[in-house]
mmCIF file of C-alpha atoms in Angstrom:
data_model
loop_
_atom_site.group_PDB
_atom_site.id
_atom_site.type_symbol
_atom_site.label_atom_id
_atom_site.label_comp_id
_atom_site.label_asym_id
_atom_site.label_seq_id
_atom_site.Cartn_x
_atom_site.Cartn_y
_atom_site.Cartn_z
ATOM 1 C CA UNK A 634 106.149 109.794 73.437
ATOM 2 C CA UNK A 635 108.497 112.675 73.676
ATOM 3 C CA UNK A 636 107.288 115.826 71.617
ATOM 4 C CA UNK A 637 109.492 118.309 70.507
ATOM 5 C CA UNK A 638 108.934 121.742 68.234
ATOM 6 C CA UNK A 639 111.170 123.555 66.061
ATOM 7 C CA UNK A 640 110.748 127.468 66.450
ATOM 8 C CA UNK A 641 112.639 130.608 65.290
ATOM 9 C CA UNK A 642 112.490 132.014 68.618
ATOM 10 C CA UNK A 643 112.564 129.504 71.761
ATOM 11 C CA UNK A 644 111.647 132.516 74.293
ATOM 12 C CA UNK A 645 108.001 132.160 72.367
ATOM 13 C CA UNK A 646 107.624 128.821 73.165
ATOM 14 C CA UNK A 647 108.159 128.880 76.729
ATOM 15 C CA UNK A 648 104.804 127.716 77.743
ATOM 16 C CA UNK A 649 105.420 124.539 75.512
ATOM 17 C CA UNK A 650 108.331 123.996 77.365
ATOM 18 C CA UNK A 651 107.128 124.811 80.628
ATOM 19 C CA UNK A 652 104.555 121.523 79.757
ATOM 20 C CA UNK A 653 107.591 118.863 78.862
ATOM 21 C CA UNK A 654 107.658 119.697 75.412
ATOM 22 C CA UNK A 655 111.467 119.695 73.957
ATOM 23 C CA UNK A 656 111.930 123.150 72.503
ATOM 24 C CA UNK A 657 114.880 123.378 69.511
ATOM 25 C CA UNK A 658 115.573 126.165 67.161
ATOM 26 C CA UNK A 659 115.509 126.454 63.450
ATOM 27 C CA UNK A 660 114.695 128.204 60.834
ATOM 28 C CA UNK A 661 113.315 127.487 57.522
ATOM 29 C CA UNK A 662 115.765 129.685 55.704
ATOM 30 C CA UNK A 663 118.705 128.660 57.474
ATOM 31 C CA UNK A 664 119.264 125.144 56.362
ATOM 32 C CA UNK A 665 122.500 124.972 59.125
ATOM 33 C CA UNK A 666 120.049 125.348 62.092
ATOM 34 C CA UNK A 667 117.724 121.997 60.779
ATOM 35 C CA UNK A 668 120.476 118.956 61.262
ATOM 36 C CA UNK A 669 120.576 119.774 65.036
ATOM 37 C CA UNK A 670 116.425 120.262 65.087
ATOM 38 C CA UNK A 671 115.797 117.391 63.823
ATOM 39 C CA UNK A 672 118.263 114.815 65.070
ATOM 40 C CA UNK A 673 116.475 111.653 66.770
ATOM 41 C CA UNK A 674 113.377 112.829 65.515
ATOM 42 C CA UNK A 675 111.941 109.565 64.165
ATOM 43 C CA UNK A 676 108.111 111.500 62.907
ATOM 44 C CA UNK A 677 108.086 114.927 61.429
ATOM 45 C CA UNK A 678 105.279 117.197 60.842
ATOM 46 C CA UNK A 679 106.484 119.794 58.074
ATOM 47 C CA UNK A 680 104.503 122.919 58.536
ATOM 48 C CA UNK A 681 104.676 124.883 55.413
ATOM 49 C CA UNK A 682 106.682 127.915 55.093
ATOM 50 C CA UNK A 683 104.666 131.554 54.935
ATOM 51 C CA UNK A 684 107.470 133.156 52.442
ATOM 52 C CA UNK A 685 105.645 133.130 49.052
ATOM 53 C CA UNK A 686 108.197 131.875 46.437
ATOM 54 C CA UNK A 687 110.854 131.252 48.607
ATOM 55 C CA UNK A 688 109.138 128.501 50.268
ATOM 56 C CA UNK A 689 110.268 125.476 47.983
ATOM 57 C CA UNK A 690 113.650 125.815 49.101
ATOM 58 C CA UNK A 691 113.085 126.533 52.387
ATOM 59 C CA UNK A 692 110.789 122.852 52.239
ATOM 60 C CA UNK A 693 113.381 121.357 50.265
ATOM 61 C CA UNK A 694 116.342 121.829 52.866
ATOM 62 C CA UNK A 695 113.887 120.607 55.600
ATOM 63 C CA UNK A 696 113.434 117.131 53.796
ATOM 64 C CA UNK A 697 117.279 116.889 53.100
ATOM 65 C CA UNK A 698 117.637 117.084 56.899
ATOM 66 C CA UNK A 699 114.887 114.861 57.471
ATOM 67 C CA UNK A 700 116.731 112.104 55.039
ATOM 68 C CA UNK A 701 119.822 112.617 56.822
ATOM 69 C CA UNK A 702 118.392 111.636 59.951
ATOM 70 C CA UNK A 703 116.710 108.929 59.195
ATOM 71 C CA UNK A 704 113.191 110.046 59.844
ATOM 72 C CA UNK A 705 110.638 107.091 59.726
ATOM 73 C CA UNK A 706 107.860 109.627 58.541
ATOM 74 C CA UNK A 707 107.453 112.673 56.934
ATOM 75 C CA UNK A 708 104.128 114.615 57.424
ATOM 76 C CA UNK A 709 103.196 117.932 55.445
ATOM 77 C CA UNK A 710 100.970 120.318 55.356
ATOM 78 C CA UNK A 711 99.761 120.879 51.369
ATOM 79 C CA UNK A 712 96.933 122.310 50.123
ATOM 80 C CA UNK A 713 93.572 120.770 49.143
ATOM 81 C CA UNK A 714 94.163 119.154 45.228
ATOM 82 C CA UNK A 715 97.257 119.826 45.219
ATOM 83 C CA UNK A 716 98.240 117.554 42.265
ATOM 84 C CA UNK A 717 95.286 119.523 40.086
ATOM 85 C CA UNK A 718 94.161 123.051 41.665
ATOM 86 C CA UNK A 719 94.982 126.225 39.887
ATOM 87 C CA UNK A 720 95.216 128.441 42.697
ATOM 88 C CA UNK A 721 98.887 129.639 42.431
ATOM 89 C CA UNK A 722 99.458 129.046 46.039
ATOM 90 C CA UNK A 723 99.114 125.253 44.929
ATOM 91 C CA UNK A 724 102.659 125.372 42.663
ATOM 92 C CA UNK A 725 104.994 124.958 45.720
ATOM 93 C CA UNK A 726 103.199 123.499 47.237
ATOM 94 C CA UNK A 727 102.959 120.684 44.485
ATOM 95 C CA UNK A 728 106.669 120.800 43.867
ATOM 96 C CA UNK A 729 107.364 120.015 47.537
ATOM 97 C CA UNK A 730 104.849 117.113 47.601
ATOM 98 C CA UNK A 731 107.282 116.016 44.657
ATOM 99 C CA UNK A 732 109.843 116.705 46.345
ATOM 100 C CA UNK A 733 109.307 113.991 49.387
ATOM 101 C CA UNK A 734 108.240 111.574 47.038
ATOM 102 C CA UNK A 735 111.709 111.925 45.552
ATOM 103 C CA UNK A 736 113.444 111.911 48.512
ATOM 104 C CA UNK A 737 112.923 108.499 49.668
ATOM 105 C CA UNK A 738 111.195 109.350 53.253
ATOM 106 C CA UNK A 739 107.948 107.818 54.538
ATOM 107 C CA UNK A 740 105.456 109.957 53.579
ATOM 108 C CA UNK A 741 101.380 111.721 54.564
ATOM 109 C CA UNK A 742 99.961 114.593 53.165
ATOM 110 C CA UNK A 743 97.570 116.171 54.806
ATOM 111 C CA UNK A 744 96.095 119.051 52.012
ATOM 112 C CA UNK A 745 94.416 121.255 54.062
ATOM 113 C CA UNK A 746 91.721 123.346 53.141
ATOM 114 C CA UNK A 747 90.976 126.851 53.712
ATOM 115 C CA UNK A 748 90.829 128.177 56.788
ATOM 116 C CA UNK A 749 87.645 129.291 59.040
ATOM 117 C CA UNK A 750 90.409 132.461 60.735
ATOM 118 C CA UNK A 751 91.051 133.493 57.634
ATOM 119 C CA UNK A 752 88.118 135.337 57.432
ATOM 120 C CA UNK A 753 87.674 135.903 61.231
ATOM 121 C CA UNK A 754 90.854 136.628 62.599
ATOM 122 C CA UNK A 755 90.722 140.083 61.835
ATOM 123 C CA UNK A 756 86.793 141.187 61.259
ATOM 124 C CA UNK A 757 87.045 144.210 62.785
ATOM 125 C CA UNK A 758 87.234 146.467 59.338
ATOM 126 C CA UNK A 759 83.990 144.541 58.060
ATOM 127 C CA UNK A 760 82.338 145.934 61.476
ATOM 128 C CA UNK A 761 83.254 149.161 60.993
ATOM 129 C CA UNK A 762 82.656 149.458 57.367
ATOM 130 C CA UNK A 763 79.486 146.988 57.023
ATOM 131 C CA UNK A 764 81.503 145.422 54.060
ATOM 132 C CA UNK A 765 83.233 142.312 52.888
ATOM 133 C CA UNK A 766 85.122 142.417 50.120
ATOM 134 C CA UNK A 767 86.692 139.928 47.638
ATOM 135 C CA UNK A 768 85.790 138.222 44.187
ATOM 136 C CA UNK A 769 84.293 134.963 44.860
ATOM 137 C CA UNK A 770 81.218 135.340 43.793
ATOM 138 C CA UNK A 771 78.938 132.406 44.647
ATOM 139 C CA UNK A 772 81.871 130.256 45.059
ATOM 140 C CA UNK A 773 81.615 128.125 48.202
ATOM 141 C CA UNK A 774 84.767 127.371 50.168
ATOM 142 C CA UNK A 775 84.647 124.589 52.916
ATOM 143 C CA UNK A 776 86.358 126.056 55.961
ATOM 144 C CA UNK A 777 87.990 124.744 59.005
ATOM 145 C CA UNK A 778 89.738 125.743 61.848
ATOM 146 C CA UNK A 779 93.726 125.095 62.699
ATOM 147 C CA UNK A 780 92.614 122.969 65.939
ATOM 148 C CA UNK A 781 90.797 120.912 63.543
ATOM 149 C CA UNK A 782 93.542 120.697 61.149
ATOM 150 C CA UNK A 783 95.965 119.929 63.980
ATOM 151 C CA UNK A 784 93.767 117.396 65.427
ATOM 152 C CA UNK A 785 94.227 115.629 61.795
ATOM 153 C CA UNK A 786 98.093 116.000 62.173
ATOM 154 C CA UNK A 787 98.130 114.235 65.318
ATOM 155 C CA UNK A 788 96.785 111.399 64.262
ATOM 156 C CA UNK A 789 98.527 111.102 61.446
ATOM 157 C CA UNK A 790 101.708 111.205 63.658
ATOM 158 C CA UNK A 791 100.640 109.075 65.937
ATOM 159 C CA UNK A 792 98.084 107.105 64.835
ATOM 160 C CA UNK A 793 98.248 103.711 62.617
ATOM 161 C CA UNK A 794 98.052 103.109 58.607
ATOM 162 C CA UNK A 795 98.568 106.860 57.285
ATOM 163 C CA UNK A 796 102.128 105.886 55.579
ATOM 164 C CA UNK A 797 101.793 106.676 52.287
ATOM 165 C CA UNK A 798 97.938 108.513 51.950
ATOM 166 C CA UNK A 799 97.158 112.020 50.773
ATOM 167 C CA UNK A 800 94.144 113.475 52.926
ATOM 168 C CA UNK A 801 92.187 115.857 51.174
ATOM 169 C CA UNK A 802 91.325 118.049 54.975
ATOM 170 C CA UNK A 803 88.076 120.204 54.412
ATOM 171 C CA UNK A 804 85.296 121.466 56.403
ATOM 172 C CA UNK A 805 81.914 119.569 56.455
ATOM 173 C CA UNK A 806 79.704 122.126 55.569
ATOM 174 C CA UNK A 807 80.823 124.931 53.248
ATOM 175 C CA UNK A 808 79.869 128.373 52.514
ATOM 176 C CA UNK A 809 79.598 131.499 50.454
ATOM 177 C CA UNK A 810 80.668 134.920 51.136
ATOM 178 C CA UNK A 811 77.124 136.008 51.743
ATOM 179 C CA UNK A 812 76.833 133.954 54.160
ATOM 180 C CA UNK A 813 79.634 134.458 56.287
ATOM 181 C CA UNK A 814 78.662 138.387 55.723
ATOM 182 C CA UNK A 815 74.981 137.414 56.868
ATOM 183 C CA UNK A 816 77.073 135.668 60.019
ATOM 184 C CA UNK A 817 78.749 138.233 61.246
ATOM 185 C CA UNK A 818 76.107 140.556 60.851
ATOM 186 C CA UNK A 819 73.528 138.211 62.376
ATOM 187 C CA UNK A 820 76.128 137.177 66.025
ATOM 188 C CA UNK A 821 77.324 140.952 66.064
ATOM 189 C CA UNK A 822 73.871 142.758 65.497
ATOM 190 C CA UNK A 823 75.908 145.006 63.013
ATOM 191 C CA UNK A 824 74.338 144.960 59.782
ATOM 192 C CA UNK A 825 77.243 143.441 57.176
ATOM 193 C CA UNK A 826 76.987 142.743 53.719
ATOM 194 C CA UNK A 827 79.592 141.341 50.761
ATOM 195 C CA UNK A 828 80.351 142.757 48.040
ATOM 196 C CA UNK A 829 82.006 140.904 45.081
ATOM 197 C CA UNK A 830 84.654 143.113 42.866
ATOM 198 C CA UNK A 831 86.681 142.246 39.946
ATOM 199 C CA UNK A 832 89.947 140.696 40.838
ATOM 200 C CA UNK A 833 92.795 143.117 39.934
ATOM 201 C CA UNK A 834 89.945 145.561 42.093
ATOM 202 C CA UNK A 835 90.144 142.931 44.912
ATOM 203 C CA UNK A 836 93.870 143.100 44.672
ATOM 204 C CA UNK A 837 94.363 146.615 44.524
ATOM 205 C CA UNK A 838 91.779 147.548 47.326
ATOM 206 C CA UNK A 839 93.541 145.353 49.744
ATOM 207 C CA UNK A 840 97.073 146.989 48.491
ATOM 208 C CA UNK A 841 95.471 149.899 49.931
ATOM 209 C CA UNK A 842 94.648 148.533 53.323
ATOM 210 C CA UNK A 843 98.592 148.125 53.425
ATOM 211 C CA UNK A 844 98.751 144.317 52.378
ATOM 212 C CA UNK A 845 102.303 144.023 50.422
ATOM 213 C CA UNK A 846 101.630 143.743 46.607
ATOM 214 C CA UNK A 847 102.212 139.837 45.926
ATOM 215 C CA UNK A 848 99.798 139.003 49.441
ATOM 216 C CA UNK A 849 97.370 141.048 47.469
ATOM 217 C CA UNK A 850 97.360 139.455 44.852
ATOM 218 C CA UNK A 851 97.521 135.881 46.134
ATOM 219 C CA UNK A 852 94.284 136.660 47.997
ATOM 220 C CA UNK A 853 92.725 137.402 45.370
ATOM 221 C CA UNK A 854 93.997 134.878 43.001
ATOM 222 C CA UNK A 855 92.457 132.665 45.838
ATOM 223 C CA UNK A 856 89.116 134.343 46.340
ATOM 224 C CA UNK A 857 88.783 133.895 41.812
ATOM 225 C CA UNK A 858 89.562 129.834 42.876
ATOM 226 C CA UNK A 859 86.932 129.845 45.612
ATOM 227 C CA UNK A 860 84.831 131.304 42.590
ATOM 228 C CA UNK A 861 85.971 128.088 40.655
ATOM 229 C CA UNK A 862 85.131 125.621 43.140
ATOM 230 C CA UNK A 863 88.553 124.700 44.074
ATOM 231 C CA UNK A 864 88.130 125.421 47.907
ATOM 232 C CA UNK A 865 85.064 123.360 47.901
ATOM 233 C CA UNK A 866 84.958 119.786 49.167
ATOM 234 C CA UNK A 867 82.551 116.822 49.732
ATOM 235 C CA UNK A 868 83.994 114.630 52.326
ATOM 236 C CA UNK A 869 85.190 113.315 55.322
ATOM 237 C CA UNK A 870 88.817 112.890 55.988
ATOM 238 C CA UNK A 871 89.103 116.107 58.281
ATOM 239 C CA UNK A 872 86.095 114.731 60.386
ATOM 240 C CA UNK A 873 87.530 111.378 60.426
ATOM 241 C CA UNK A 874 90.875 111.908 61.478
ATOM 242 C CA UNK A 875 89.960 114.854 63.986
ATOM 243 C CA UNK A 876 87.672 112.168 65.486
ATOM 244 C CA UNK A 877 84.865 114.944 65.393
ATOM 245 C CA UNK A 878 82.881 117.477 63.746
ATOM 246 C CA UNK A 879 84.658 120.169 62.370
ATOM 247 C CA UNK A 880 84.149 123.931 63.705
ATOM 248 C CA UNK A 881 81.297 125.446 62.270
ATOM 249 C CA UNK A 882 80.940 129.110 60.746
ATOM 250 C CA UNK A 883 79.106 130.255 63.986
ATOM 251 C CA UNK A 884 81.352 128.810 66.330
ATOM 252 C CA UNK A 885 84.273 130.331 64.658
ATOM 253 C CA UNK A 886 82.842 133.731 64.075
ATOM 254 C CA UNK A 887 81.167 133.461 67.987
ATOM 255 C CA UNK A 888 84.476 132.806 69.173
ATOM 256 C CA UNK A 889 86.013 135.690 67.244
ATOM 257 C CA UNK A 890 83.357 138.309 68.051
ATOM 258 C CA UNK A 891 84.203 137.105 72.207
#
């Protein structure tokens, strides 16, 4: 099969190209640049859009393209419960599931869960400080990584029978705060501890660390979810279309902390 990616900037996708893979340009919020992207395609994996509350339109002129040429499938990447979660990040997300129902186009959505580099991507402030912050609580929140996510997205591309399902992507074990603080603490030999605040505290102490206002906010509208349940999940669809376990806690923080 010939695989080709859309990116804002080809020159950062050189290596994909250097390994056969078609690079095209586009951009989300440049509806012009998406006819040319997408022409021939016949599968399309829609990755959503970062832009909080601009991202509905941005999804909206992608499927419009994708209609206009004829794609055979349209893939996207939601969020778990879409339909019913109350985390505000799921409202656009919901919308744009809506919207490629509407639009005609073959459809799988693949609602992915949290993800495991969310919290280890950047853990050097916990180090230094001994502290993780945010306002979930107990809440448990059932991680996985974006190879195992993309693993799923394969094979929903490529694979047989996922025309017309909604995966609900999770991790298969989940876990608190605490215990990704008691994680880190226990592969780094640092000692590291969380500590739960008050939402609008949440929010405003990670305004400080120089996170704009609304990104703020949205984390910790997402860590009171977590609190909920909403980022929890019993089951196997991740694992099953991966083909594998999903990355663990350990291995992700392990691999961070290398």
């Amino acid at each position: 099969r010939e695989v080709a990616v859309a990116v804002r900037d080809a020159r950062k996708a050189a290596d994909l190209a250097a390994r056969g893979v078609s690079v095209r340009e586009a951009d989300y919020a440049r509806p012009e640049s998406l006819p040319s992207a997408l022409a021939g395609a016949e599968k399309v994996l829609l990755i959503s859009s970062s832009e909080l509350g601009q991202r509905l339109a941005q999804h909206r002129a992608v499927v419009a393209a994708a209609k206009a040429a004829s794609v055979k499938l349209l893939a996207y990447t939601s969020i778990l419960r879409a339909d019913t979660a109350r985390i505000s990040l799921a409202a656009e997300h919901r919308a744009t599931e809506e919207a490629i129902k509407s639009s005609g186009i073959p459809y799988v959505f693949l609602r992915n869960g949290w993800y495991l580099e969310n919290y280890t991507e950047n853990l050097a402030p916990a180090l230094a400080h001994g502290m993780i912050l945010g306002s979930a609580r107990e809440g448990r929140v059932a991680a996985a990584s974006r190879a195992d996510y993309a693993a799923a997205a394969v094979e929903a591309l490529v694979g047989a029978g996922h025309e017309g399902r909604t995966y609900e992507l999770a991790g298969d074990r989940s876990f608190t705060m605490a215990d990704l603080a008691a994680e880190v603490s226990r592969a780094s030999g640092k000692p590291v501890e969380y500590r739960d605040l008050p939402e609008k505290e949440y929010a405003a102490a990670l305004a400080g660390l120089g996170l704009p206002p609304a990104v703020a906010e949205m984390l910790a509208d997402a860590d009171v979810a977590l609190a909920r349940g909403e980022l929890d999940l019993l089951g196997d669809d991740l694992r099953r279309l991966a083909g594998r376990p999903t990355t663990t806690l350990a291995e992700a923080v392990a691999a961070a902390l290398a």
